[in-house]
GROMACS .gro file of C-alpha atoms in nm:
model
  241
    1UNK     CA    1   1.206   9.671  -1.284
    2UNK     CA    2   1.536   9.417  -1.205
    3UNK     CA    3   1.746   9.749  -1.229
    4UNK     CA    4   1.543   9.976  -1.005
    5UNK     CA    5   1.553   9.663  -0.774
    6UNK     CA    6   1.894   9.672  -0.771
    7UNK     CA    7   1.945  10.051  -0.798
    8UNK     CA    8   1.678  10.067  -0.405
    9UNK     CA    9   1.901   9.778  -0.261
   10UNK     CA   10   2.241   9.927  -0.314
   11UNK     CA   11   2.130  10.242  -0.227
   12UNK     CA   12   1.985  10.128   0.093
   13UNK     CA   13   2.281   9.892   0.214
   14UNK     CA   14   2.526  10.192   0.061
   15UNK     CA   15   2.406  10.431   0.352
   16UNK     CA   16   2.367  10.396   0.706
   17UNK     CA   17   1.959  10.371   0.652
   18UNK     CA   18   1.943  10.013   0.609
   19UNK     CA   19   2.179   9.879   0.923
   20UNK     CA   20   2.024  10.211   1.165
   21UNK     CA   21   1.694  10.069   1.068
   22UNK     CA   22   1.765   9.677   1.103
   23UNK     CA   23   1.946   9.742   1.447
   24UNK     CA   24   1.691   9.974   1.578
   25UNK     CA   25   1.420   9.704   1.532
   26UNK     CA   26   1.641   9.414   1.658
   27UNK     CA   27   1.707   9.603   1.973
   28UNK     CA   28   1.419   9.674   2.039
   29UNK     CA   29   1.260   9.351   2.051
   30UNK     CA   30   1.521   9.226   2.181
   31UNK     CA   31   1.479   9.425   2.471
   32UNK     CA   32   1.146   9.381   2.471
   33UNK     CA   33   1.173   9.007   2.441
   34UNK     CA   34   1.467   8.910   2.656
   35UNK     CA   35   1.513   9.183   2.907
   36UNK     CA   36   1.241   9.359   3.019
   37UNK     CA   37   1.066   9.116   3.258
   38UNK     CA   38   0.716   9.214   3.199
   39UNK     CA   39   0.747   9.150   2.826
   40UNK     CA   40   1.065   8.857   2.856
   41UNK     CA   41   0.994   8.551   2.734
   42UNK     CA   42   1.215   8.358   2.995
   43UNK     CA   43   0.952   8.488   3.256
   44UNK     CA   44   0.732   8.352   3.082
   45UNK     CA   45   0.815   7.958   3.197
   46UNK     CA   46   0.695   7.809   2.871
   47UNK     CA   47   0.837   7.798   2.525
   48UNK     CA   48   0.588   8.050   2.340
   49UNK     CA   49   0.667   8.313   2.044
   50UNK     CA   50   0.333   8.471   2.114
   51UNK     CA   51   0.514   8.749   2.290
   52UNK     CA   52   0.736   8.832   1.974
   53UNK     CA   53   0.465   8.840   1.715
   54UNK     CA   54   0.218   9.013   1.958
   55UNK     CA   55   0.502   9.303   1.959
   56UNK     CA   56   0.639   9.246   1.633
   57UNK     CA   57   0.387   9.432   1.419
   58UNK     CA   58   0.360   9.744   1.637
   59UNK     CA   59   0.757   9.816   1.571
   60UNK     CA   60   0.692   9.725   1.197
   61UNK     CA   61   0.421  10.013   1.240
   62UNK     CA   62   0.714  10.247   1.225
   63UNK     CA   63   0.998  10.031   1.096
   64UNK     CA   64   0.829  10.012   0.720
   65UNK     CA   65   0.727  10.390   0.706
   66UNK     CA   66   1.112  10.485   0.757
   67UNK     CA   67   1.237  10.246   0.502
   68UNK     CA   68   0.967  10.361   0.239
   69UNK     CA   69   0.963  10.714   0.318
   70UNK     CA   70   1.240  10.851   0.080
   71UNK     CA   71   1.123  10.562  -0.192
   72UNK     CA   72   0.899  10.831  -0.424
   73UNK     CA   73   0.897  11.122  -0.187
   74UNK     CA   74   1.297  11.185  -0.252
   75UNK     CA   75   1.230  11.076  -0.634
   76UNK     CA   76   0.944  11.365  -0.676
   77UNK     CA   77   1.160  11.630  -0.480
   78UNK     CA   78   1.498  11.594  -0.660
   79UNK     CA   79   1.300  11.572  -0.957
   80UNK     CA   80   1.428  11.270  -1.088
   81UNK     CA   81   1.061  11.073  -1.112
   82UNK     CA   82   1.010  11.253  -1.447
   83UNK     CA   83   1.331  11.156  -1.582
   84UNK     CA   84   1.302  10.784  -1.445
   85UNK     CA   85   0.978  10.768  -1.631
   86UNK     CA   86   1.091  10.827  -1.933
   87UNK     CA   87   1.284  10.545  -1.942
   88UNK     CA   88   1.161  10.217  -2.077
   89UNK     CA   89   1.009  10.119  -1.800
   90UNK     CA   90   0.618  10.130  -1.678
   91UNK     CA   91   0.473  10.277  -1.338
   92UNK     CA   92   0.427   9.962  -1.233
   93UNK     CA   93   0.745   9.830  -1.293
   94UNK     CA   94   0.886  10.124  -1.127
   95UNK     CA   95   0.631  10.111  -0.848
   96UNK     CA   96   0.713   9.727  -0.811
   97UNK     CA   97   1.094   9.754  -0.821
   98UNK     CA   98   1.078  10.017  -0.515
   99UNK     CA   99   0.827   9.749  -0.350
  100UNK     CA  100   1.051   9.444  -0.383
  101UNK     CA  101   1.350   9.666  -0.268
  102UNK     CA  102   1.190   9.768   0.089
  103UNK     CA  103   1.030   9.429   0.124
  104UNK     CA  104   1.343   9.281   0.112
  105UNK     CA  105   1.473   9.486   0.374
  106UNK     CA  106   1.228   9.447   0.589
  107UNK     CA  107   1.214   9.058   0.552
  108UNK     CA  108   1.581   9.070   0.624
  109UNK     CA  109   1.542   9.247   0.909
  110UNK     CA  110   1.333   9.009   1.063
  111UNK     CA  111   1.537   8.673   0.955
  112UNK     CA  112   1.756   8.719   1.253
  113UNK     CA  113   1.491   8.598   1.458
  114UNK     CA  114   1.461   8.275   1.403
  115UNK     CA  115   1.727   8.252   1.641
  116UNK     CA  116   1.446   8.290   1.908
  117UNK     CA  117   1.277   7.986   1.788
  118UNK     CA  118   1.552   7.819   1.816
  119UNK     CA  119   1.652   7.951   2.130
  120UNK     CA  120   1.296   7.820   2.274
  121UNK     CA  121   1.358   7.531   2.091
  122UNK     CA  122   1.653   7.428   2.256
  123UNK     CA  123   1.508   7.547   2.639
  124UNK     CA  124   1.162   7.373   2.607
  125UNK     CA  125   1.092   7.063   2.811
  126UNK     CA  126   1.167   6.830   2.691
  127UNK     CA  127   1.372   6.971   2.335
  128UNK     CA  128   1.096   7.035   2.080
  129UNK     CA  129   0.878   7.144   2.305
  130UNK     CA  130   0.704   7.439   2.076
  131UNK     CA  131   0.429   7.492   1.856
  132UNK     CA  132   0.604   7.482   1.544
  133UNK     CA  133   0.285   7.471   1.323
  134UNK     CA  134   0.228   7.794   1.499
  135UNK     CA  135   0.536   7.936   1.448
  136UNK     CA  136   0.554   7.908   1.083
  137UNK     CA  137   0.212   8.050   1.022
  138UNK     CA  138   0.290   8.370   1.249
  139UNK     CA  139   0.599   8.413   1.023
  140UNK     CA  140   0.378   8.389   0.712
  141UNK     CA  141   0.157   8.617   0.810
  142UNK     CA  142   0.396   8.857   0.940
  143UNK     CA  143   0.588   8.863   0.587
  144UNK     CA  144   0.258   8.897   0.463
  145UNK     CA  145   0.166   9.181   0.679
  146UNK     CA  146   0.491   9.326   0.607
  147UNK     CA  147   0.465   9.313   0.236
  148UNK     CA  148   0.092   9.520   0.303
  149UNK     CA  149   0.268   9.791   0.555
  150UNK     CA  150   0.576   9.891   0.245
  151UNK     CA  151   0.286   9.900  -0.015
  152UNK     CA  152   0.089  10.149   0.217
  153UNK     CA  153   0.399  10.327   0.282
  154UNK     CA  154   0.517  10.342  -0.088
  155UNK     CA  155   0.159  10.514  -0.141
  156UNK     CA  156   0.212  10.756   0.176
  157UNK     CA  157   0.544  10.837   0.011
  158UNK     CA  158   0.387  10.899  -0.325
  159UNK     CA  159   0.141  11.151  -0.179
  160UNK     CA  160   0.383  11.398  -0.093
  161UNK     CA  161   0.745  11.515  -0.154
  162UNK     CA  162   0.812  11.552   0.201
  163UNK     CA  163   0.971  11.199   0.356
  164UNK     CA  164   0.887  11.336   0.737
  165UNK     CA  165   0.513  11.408   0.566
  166UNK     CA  166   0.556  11.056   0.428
  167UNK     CA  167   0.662  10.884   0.689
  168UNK     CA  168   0.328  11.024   0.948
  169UNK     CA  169   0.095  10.923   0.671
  170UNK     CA  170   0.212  10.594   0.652
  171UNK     CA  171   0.214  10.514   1.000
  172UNK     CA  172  -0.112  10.672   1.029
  173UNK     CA  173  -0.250  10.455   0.764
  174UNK     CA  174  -0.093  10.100   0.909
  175UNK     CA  175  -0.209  10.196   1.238
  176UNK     CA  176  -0.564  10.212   1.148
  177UNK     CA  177  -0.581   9.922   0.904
  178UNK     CA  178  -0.415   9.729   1.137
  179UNK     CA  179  -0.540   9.871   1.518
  180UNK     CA  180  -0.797  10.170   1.402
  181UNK     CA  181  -1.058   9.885   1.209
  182UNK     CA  182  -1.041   9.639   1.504
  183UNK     CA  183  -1.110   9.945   1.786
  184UNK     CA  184  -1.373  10.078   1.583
  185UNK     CA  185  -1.535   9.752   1.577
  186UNK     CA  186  -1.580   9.697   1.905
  187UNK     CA  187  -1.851  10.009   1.942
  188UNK     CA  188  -2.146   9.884   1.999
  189UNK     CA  189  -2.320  10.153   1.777
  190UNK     CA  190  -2.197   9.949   1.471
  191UNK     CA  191  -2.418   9.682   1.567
  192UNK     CA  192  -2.368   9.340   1.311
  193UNK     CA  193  -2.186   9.544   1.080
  194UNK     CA  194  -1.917   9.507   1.384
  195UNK     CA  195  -1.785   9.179   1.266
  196UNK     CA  196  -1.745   9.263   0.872
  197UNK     CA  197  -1.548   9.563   0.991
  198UNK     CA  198  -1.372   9.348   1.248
  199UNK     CA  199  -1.265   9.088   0.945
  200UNK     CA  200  -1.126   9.382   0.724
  201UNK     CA  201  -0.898   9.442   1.029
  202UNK     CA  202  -0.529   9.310   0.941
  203UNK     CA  203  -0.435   9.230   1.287
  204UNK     CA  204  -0.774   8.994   1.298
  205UNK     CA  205  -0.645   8.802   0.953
  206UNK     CA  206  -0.243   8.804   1.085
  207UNK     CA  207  -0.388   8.639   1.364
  208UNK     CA  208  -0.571   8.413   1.210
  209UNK     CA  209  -0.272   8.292   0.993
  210UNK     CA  210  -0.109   8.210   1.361
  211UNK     CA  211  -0.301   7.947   1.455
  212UNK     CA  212  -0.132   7.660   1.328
  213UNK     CA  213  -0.337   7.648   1.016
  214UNK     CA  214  -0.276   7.854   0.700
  215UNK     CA  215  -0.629   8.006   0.605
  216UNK     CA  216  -0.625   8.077   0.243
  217UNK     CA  217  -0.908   8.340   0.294
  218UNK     CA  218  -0.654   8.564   0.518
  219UNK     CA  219  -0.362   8.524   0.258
  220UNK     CA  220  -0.627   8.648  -0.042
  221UNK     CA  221  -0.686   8.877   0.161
  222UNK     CA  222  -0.338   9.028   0.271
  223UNK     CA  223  -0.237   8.976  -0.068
  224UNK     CA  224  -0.507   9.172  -0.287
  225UNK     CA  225  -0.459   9.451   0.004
  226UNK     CA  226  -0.152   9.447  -0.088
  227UNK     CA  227  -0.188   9.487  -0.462
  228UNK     CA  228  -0.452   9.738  -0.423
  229UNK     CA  229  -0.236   9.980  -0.245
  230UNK     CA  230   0.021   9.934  -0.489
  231UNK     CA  231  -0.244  10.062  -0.783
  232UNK     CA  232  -0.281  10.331  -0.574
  233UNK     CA  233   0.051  10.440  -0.563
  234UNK     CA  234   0.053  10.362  -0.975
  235UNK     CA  235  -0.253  10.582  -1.020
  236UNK     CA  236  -0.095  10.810  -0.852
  237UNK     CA  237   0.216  10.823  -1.032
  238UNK     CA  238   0.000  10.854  -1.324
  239UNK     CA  239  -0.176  11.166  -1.194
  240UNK     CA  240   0.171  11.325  -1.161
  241UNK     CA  241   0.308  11.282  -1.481
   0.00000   0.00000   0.00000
């Protein structure tokens, strides 16, 4: 699994993929966050990341598909899944050395801004003047949410062995875990069963990990999402071979 690590990161930093993708996203919310004055946070007149990790997760809605795209798609279509597998290595440790590879990107990718809290650090009145409690737990659970978004995209990509085909799945699919569960719940046809399907909802548990307070419940959850996509994309692999 180290080696296929290894083998994803070189390959991505190696190309153009990884620093097109990284700039792309820190443009953008750069952009969003800093220039565009219905969106800037300097318009805002108080030191708040809630504007960031509001926008965050909808860019990460088609960051992660593009980095995991090519990650068992391109494997499947050159044919070299077969040969990979006959290695000594398992599904899951090939599965979870293409995981930890795109995670990694992606979790480098958003590193850079912590030089937003710190900017807002430095401008609040007085110095200090943020909710730092707040802060961390938003960047937990948008690791966390990041983690779930490359193991949905990993199984997207191990659906088909087209990476434009894998990369509409996966958005599709982290759009409606993460916006599609929390629309549907507000119908009123659903009735009570409305707030169970509102809970299953990532953005209601990312949120919930924002608050200042780490909830335990919302970090099972991400994280057994997470691993249950992943045997997905194992079972899959299985199915192939």
């Amino acid at each position: 699994m180290l080696a296929i690590f290894r083998k994803e990161i070189n390959q991505f930093f190696s190309s153009p993929i990884a620093y097109i993708i990284m700039g792309v996203f820190l443009t953008a919310i750069g952009l969003m966050l800093w220039v565009f004055p219905d969106t800037s946070l300097l318009e805002n007149g108080y030191a708040d990341m809630g504007t960031f990790f509001n926008l965050a997760p909808y860019v990460m809605l088609f960051l992660v598909p593009a980095v995991t795209m090519r990650s068992i798609a391109d494997e499947v279509r050159a044919g070299t899944l077969e040969w990979l597998l006959t290695k000594p290595v398992s599904q899951w440790g090939v599965v979870g050395g293409k995981f930890l590879a795109s995670w990694l990107l992606v979790v480098l990718t958003l590193l850079p801004t912590l030089l937003y809290y710190v900017t807002l650090y430095q401008l609040g009145s007085p110095v200090g003047n943020i909710d730092s409690a707040g802060v961390s737990g938003s960047y937990i659970g948008l690791f966390l949410l990041a983690g779930v978004f490359v193991a949905i995209g990993l199984w997207a990509s191990s659906l088909n062995d087209n990476q434009v085909v894998a990369f509409v799945l996966g958005v599709f699919f982290c759009f409606l875990l993460y916006v599609g569960l929390s629309a549907l719940a507000g119908l009123s046809i659903l009735g009570n069963v409305a707030y169970y399907v509102s809970s299953l909802a990532l953005d209601e548990q990312y949120r919930s990990l924002g608050r200042g307070v780490i909830d335990s419940r919302s970090v099972i959850y991400l994280l057994s999402l997470l691993i249950f996509f992943l045997f997905l994309t194992v079972q899959r692999l299985k199915a192939t071979n």
